[in-house]
GROMACS .gro file of C-alpha atoms in nm:
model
  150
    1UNK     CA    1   0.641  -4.882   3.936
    2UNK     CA    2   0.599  -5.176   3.643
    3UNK     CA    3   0.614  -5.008   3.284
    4UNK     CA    4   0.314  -5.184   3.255
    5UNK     CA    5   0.107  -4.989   3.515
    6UNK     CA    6   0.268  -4.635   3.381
    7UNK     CA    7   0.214  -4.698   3.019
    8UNK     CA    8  -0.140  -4.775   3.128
    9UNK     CA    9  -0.220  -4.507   3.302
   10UNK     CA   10  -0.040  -4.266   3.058
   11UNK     CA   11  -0.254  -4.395   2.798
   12UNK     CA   12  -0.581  -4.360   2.981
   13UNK     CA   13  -0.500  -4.032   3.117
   14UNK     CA   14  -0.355  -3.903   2.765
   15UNK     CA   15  -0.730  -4.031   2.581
   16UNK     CA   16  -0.985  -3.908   2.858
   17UNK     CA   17  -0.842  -3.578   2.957
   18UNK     CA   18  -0.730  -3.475   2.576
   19UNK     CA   19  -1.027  -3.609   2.473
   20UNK     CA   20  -1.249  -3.455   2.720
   21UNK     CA   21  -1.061  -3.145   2.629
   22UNK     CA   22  -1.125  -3.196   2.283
   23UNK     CA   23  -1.450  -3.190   2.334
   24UNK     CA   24  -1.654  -2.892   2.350
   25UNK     CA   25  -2.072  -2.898   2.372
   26UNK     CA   26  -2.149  -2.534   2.217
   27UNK     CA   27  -2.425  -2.438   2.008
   28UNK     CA   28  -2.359  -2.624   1.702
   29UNK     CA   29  -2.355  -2.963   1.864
   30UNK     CA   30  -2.682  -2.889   2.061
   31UNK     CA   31  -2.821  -2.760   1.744
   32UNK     CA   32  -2.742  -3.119   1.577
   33UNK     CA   33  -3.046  -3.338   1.488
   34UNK     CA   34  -2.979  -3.688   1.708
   35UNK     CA   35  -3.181  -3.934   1.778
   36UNK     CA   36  -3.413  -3.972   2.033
   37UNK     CA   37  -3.255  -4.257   2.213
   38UNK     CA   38  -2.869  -4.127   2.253
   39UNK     CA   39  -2.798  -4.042   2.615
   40UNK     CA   40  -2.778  -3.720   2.757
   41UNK     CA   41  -2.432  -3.550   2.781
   42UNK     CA   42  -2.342  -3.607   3.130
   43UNK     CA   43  -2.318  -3.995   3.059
   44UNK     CA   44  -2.050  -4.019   2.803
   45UNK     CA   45  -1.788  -3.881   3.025
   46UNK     CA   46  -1.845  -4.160   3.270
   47UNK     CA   47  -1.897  -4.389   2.984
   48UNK     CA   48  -1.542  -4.335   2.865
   49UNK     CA   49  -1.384  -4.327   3.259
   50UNK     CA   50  -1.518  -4.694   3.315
   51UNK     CA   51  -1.414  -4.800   2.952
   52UNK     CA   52  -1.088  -4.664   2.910
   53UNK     CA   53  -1.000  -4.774   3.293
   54UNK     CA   54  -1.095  -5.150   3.167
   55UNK     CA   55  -0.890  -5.100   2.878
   56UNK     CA   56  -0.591  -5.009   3.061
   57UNK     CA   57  -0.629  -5.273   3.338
   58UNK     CA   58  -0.675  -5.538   3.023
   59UNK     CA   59  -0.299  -5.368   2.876
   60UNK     CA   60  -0.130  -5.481   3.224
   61UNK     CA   61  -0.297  -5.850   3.240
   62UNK     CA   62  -0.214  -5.909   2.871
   63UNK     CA   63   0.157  -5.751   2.925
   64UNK     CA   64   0.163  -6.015   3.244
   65UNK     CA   65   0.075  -6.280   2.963
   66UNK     CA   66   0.303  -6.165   2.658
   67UNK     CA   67   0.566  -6.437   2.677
   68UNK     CA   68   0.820  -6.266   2.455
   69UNK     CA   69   1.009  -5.886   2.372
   70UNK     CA   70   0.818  -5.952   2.075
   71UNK     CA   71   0.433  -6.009   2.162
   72UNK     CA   72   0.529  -5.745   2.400
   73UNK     CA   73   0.586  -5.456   2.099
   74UNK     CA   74   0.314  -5.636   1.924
   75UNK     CA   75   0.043  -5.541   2.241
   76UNK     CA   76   0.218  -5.162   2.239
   77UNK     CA   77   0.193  -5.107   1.874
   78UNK     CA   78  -0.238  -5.238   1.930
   79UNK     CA   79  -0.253  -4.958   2.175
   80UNK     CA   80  -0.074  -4.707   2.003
   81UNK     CA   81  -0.260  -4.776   1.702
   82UNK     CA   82  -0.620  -4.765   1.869
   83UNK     CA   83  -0.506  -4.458   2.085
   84UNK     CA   84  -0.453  -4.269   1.796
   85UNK     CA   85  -0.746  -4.347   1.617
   86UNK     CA   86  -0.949  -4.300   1.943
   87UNK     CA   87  -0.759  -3.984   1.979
   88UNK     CA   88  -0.856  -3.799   1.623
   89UNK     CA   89  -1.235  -3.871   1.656
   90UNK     CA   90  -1.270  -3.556   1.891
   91UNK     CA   91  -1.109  -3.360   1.719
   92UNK     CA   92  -1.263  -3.374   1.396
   93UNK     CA   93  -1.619  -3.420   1.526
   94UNK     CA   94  -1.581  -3.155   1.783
   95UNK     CA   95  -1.345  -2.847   1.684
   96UNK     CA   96  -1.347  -2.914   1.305
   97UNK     CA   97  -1.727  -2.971   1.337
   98UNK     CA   98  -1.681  -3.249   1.077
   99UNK     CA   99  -1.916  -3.570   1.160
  100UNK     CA  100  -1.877  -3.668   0.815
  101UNK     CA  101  -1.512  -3.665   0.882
  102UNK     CA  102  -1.524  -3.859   1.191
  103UNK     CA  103  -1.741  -4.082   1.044
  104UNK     CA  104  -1.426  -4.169   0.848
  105UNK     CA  105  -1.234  -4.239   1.135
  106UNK     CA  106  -1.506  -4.457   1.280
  107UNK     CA  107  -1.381  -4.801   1.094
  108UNK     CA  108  -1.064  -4.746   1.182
  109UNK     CA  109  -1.142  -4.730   1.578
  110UNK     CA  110  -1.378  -4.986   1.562
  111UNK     CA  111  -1.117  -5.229   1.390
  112UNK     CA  112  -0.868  -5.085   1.637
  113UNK     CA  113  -1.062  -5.199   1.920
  114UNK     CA  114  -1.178  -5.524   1.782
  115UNK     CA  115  -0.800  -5.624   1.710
  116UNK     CA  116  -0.732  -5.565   2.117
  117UNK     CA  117  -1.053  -5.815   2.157
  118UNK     CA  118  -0.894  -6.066   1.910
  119UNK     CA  119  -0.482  -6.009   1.999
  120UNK     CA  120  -0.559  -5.984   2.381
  121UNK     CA  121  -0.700  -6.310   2.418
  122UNK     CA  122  -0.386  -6.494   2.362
  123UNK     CA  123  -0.199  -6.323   2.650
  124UNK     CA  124  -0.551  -6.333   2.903
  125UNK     CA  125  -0.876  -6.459   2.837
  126UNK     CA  126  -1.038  -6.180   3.124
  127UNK     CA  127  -0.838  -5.901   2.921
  128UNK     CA  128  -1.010  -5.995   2.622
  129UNK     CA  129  -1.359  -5.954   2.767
  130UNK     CA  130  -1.268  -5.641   2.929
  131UNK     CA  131  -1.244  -5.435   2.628
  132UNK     CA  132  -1.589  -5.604   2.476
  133UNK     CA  133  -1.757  -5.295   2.665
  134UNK     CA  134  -1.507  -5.056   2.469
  135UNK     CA  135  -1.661  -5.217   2.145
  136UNK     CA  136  -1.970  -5.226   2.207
  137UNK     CA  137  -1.957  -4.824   2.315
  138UNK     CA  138  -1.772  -4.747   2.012
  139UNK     CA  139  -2.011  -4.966   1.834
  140UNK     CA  140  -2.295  -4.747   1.963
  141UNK     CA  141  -2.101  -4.392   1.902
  142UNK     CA  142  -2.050  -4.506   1.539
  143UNK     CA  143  -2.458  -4.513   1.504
  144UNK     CA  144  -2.500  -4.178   1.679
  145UNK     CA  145  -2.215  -4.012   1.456
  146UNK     CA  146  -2.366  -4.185   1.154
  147UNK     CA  147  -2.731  -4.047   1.241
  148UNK     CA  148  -2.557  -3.653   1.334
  149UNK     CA  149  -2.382  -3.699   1.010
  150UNK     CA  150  -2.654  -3.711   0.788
   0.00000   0.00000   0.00000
């Protein structure tokens, strides 16, 4: 199998299932004030699936595209880098119970992602657009963390 295709998957696999784990609806997140417009539980899970499975299919295009060793580290480091920002958000929403502290971590994701959008494009056009969804989610989790943090 292409080191592409595993370093995909590991990365999908290693953000939805530790942060599903990660994640734990008790009490004290039910007991949160959130708006009236975020969507129910069930969703995100899904949510996350679809946009972490684009995410991963847009690593092996651009990896296709990366003419060089050297773009090739660059596209690794952009996914190490947003994996591990993705990665502490859970944790310090969920089992530190800290949305002020996530809410740190939020600009740091969202640049994360938006550097994919931008660096992406030069190896494939198509992978570029399919982490727009992962930006516009994390957009849209930054504005429900923001409104729990308050």
């Amino acid at each position: 199998m292409q080191f592409s295709i595993v370093f995909a998957i590991s990365w999908v696999l290693i953000l939805a299932v530790g942060g599903g784990l990660l994640t734990k609806i008790g009490s004290w997140y039910r007991n949160l004030e959130k708006p009236s417009w975020q969507p129910p539980d069930w969703l995100f899970g899904p949510a996350w699936t679809v946009i972490l499975g684009l995410a991963g299919w847009a690593f092996v295009l651009s990896w296709d595209g990366a003419a060089s060793g050297d773009e090739r580290m660059l596209l690794i480091g952009l996914y190490l880098a947003n994996g591990l920002f993705h990665f502490l958000w859970s944790p310090l929403f969920f089992t530190a119970k800290r949305p002020d502290w996530a809410l740190l971590d939020v600009p740091f994701l969202w640049l994360s992602v938006l550097a994919l959008c931008v660096f992406l494009r030069d190896w494939s056009v198509l992978a570029s657009w399919l982490i727009v969804p992962y930006l516009a989610w994390v957009s849209f989790a930054s504005i429900l963390n923001w409104k729990s943090s308050g």
